[in-house]
Coordinates of C-alpha atoms and ligand atoms in Angstrom, one line a residue:
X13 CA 0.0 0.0 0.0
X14 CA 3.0 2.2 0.8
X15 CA 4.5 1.5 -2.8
X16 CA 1.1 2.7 -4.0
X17 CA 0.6 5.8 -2.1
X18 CA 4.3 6.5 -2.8
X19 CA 3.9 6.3 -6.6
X20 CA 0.9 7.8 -6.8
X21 CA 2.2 10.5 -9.4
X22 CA 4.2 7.8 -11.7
X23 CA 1.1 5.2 -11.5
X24 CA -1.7 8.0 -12.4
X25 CA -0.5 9.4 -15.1
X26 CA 1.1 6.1 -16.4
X27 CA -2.3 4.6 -16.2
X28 CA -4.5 7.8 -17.4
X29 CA -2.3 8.4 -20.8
X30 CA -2.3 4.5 -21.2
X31 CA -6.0 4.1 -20.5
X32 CA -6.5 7.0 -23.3
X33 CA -4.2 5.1 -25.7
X34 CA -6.7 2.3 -25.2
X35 CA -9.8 4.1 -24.9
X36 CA -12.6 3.1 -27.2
X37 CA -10.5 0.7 -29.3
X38 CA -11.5 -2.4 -29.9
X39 CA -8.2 -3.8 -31.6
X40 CA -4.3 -3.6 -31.6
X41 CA -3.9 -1.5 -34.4
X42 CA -1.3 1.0 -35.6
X43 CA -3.1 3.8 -34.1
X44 CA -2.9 1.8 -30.6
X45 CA 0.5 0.8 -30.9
X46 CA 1.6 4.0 -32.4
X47 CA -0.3 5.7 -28.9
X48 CA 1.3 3.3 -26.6
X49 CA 4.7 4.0 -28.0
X50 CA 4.2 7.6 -26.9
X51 CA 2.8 6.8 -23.6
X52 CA 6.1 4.6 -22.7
X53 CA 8.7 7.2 -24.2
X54 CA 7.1 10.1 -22.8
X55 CA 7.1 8.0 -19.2
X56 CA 10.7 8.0 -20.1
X57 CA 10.8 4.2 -20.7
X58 CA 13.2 5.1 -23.1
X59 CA 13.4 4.9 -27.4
X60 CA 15.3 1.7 -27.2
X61 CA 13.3 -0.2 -24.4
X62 CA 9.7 1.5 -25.8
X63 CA 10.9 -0.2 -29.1
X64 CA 11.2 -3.8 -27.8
X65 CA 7.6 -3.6 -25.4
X66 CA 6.0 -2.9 -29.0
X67 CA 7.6 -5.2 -30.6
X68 CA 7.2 -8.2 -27.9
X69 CA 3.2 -6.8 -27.7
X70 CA 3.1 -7.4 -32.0
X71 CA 5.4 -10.7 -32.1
X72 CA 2.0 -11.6 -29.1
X73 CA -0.8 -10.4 -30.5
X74 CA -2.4 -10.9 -33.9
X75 CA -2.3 -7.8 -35.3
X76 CA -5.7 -6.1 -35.3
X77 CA -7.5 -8.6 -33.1
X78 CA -10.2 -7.6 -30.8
X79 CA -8.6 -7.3 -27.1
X80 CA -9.9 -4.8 -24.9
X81 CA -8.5 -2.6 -22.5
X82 CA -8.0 -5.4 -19.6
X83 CA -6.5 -8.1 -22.0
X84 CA -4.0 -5.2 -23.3
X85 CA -3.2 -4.2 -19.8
X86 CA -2.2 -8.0 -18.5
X87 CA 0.1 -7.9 -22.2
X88 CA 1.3 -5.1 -21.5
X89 CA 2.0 -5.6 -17.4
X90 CA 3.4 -9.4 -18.6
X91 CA 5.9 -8.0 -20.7
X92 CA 7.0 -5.7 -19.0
X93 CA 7.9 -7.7 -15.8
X94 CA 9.3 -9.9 -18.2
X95 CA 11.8 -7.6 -19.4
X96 CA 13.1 -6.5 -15.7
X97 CA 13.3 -10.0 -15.5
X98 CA 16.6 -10.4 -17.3
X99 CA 18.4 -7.8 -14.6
X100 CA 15.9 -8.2 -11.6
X101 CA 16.0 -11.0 -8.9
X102 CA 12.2 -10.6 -8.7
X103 CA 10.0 -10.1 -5.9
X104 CA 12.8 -9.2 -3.0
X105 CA 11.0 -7.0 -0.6
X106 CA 13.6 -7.4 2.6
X107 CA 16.7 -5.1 3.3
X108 CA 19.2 -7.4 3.5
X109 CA 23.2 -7.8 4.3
X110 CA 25.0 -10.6 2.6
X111 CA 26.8 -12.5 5.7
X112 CA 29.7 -14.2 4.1
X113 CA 31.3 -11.4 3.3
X114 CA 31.7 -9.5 6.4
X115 CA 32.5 -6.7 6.3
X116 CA 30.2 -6.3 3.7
X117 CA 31.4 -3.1 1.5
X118 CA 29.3 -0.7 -0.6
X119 CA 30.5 2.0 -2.1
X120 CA 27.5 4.4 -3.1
X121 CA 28.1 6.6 -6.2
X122 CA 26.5 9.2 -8.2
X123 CA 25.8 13.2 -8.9
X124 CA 25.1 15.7 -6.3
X125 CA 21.6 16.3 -5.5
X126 CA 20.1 12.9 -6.8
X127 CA 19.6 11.7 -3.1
X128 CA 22.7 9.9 -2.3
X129 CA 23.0 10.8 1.2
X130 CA 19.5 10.4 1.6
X131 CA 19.5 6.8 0.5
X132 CA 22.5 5.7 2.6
X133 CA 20.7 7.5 6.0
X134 CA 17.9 5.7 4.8
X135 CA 19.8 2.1 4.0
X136 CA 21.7 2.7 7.2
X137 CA 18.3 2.5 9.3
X138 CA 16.8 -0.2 7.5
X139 CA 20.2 -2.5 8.0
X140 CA 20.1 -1.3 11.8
X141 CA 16.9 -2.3 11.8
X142 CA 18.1 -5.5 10.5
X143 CA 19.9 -6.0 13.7
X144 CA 23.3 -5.5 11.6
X145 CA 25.9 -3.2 12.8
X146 CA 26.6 -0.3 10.4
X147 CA 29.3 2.0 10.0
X148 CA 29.1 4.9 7.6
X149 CA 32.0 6.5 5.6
X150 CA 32.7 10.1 4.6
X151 CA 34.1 10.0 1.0
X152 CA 33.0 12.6 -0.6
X153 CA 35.1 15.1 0.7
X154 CA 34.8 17.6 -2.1
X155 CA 31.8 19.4 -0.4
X156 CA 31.8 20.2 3.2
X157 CA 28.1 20.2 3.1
X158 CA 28.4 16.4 2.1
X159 CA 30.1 15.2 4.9
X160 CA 27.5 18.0 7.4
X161 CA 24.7 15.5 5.9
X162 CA 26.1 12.7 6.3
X163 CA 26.8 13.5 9.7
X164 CA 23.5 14.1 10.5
X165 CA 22.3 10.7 9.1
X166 CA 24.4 9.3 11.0
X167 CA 23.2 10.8 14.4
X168 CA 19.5 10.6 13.5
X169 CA 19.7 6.6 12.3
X170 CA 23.1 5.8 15.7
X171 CA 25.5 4.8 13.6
X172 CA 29.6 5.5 13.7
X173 CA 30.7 7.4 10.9
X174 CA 34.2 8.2 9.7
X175 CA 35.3 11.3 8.3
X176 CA 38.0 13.5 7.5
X177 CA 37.6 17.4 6.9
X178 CA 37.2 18.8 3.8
X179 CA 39.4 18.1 0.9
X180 CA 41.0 15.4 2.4
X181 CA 42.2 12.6 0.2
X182 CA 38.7 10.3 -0.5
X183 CA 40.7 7.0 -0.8
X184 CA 41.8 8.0 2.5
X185 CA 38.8 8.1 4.5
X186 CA 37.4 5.2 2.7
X187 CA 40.4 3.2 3.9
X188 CA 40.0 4.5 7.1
X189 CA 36.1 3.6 7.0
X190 CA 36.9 0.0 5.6
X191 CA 39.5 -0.6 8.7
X192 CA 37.2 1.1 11.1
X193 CA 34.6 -1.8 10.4
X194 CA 36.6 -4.3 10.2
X195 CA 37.9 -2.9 13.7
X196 CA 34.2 -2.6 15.3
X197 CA 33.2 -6.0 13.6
X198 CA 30.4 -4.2 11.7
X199 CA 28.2 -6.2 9.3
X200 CA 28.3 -3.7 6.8
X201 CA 29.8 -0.4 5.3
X202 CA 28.7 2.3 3.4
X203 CA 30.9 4.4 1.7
X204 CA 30.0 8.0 0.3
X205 CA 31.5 9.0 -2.7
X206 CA 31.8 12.6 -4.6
X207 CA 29.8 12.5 -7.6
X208 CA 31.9 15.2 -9.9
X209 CA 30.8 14.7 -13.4
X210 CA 32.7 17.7 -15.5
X211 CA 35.8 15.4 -15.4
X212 CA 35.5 11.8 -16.3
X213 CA 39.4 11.3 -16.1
X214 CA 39.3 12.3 -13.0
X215 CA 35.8 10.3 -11.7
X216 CA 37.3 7.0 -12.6
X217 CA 40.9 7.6 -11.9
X218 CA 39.3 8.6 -8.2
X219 CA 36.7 6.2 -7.8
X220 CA 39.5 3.2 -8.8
X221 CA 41.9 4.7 -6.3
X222 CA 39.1 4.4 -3.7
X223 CA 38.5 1.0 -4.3
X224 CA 41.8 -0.3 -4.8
X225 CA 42.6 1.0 -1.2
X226 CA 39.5 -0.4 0.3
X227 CA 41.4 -3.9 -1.0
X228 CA 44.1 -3.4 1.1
X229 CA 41.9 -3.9 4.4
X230 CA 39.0 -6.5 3.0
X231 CA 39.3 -8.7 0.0
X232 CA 36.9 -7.5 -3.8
X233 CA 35.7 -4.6 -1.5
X234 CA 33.9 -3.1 -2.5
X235 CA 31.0 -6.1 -2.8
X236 CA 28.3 -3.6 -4.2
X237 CA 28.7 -0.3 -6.5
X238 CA 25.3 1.6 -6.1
X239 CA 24.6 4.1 -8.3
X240 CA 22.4 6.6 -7.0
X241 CA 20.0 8.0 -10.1
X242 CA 17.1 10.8 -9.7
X243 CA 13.8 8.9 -10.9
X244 CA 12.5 12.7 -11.8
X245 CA 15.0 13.5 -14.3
X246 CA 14.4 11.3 -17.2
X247 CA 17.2 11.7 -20.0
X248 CA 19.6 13.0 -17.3
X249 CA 19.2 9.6 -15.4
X250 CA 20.1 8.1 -18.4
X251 CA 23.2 10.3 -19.1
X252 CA 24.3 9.7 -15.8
X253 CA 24.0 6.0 -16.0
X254 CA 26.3 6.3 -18.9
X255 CA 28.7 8.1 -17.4
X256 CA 28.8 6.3 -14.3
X257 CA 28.9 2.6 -15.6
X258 CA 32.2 4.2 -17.7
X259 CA 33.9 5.5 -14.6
X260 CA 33.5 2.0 -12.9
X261 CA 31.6 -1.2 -12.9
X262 CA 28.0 0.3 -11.5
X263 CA 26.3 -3.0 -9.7
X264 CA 23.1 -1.9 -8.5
X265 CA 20.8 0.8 -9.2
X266 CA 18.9 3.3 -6.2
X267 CA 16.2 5.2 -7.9
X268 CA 15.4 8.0 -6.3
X269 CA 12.3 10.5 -5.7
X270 CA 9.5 8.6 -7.9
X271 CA 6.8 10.1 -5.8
X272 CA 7.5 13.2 -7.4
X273 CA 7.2 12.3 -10.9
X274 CA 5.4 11.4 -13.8
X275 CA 8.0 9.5 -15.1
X276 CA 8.3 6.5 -13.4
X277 CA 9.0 4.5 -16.6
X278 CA 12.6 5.6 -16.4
X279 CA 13.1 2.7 -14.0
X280 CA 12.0 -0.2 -16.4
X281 CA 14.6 2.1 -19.1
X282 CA 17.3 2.1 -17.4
X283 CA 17.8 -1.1 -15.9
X284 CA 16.8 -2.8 -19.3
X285 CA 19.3 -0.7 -21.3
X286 CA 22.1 -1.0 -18.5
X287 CA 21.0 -4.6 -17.9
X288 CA 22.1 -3.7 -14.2
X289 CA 19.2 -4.5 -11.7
X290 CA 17.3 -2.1 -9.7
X291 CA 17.9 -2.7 -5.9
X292 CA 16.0 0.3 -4.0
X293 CA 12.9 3.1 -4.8
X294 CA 13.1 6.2 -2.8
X295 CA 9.5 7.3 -2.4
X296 CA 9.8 10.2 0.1
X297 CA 12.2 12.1 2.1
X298 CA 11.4 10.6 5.3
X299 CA 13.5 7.9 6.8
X300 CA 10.9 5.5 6.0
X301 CA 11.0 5.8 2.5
X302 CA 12.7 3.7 0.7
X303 CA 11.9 0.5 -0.3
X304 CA 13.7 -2.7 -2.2
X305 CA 12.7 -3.3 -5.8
X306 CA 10.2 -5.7 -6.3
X307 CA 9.6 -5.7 -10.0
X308 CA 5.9 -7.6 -9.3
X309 CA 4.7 -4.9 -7.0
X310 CA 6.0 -2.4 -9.2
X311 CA 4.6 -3.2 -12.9
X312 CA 1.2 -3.9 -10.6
X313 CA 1.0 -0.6 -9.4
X314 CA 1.1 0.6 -13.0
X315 CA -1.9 -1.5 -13.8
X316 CA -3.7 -1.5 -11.1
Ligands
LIG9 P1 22.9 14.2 -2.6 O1 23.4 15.5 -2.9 O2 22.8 13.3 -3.8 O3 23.5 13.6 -1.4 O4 21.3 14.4 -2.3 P2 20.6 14.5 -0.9 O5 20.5 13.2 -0.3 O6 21.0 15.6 -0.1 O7 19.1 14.8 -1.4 C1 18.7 15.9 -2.2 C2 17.3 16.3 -1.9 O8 16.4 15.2 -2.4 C3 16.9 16.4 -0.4 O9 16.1 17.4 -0.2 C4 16.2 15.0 -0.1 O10 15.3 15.1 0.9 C5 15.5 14.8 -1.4 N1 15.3 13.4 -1.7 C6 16.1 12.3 -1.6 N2 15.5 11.1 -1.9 C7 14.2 11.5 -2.2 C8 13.0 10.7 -2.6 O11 13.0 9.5 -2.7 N3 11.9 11.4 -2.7 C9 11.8 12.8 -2.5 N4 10.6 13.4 -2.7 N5 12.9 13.5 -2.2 C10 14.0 12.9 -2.0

């Protein structure tokens, strides 16, 4: 019901515009094909993955047979699922902490302002929660508001943090945030990193430094590279997925601030294009508010 409430904004106007593409017609024609494929790019599904719904819908249907809205709606909602399939585990809905690998490492990347320290305050409570024992590191010593924020996730969720002041080398504290957990025996580490973009020499030559540090305390740290993407921002999302999966081998996606938007499609774009699965929603600014990925829930609440 949460996931619902939380993407009420995607779901309504995904569901209105594709209700209108349907309305009245009787059969999967051009004209209703033609009308879907501009519901799904304008969701920002994407060119690529709009292309490959239509043509999985036509390779499924007889052209111009008689449907109706419903049977279209299950096609379309099968589909769909079916394509986050190939990237998605499925139907997760628990935040969970691998335990063999201990301590397990993430190292959380992507531009300023998408919710990145958001999304770790909010990981960090929900592994607490967990009963696993969480240590936060300051990375992204580029901006001293960055590490301020981090800070204050830290106090509000009770977790350690490590940090360094401002400009301080990020390999450093990440080191320094790696040995700390090892040190405290902490389940799990999450690593902050500064998402510069106007230099991509300089992205990957930092973001390889940080993790080939990170190796000196704890063996193929870090386990998980989240990339942190703004559900809101459509075609920027998908720039910065680009960018990011360059710079260094992105493992899991965080998309962020989908009850804000209309564009909710950006989620099934992305991770199809990528073929890197989606791991977490953010649906609100409050603690609370994130959720894991369950591809099921999520094409339901579309078609609902
Ligand atoms: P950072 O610069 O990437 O670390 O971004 P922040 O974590 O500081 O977040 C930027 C803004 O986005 C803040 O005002 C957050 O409260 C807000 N934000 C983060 N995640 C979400 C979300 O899922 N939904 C909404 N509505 N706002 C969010």
């Amino acid at each position: 019901e949460t996931l619902d409430k939380g993407l009420e904004k995607s779901k309504n106007d995904f569901f209105s515009k594709l209700g209108k593409a349907v309305a009245g017609k009787s059969k999967v024609d051009d004209e209703v094909l033609d009308d879907l494929e501009d519901v799904l790019v304008s969701s920002d599904v994407g060119v690529g993955t709009t292309v490959k719904i239509i043509n999985r819908i036509e390779a499924r249907v007889a052209k111009d047979k008689f449907l109706g809205t419903e049977e279209l709606n299950k096609i379309l909602r099968e589909e769909i699922a079916a394509l986050l399939s190939e990237t998605n585990s499925g139907n997760a809905t628990d935040f969970y902490v691998p335990t063999d690998k201990k301590p397990y490492v993430i190292m959380v990347v992507g531009v300023n302002g998408v919710g990145k320290t958001t999304t770790i305050g909010k990981l960090a409570y929900q592994f607490k929660k967990e009963g696993k024992k969480v240590v936060l590191g300051a990375a992204d010593t580029f901006r001293a508001a960055a590490i301020d924020q981090l800070q204050v996730w830290a106090d509000r969720v009770g977790v350690p943090i490590v940090k360094q002041q401002m400009g301080s080398d990020p390999a450093s504290v990440a080191f320094d945030s790696v040995q700390s957990a090892v040190k405290q025996d902490a389940d799990v580490v999450i690593i902050d990193t500064a998402g510069r973009l106007h230099n991509k020499v300089n992205l990957m030559n930092e973001l390889t430094k940080v993790k080939r540090v990170m190796q000196k305390v704890v063996d193929h740290a870090p386990h998980e590279v989240l990339l942190v993407l703004d559900g809101s921002t459509g075609q920027n999302a998908f720039e910065q997925a680009k960018q990011f999966t360059a710079a260094t081998e992105v493992t899991s996606l965080a998309v962020t601030k989908l009850d804000g938007t209309a564009k909710g499609g950006v989620v099934i774009g992305i991770s199809d294009q990528f073929q890197i699965p989606v791991k977490y929603i953010g649906v609100g600014e409050g603690i609370e508010d994130l959720q894991v990925f369950n591809k099921y829930e999520f094409v339901d609440s579309f078609f609902k």
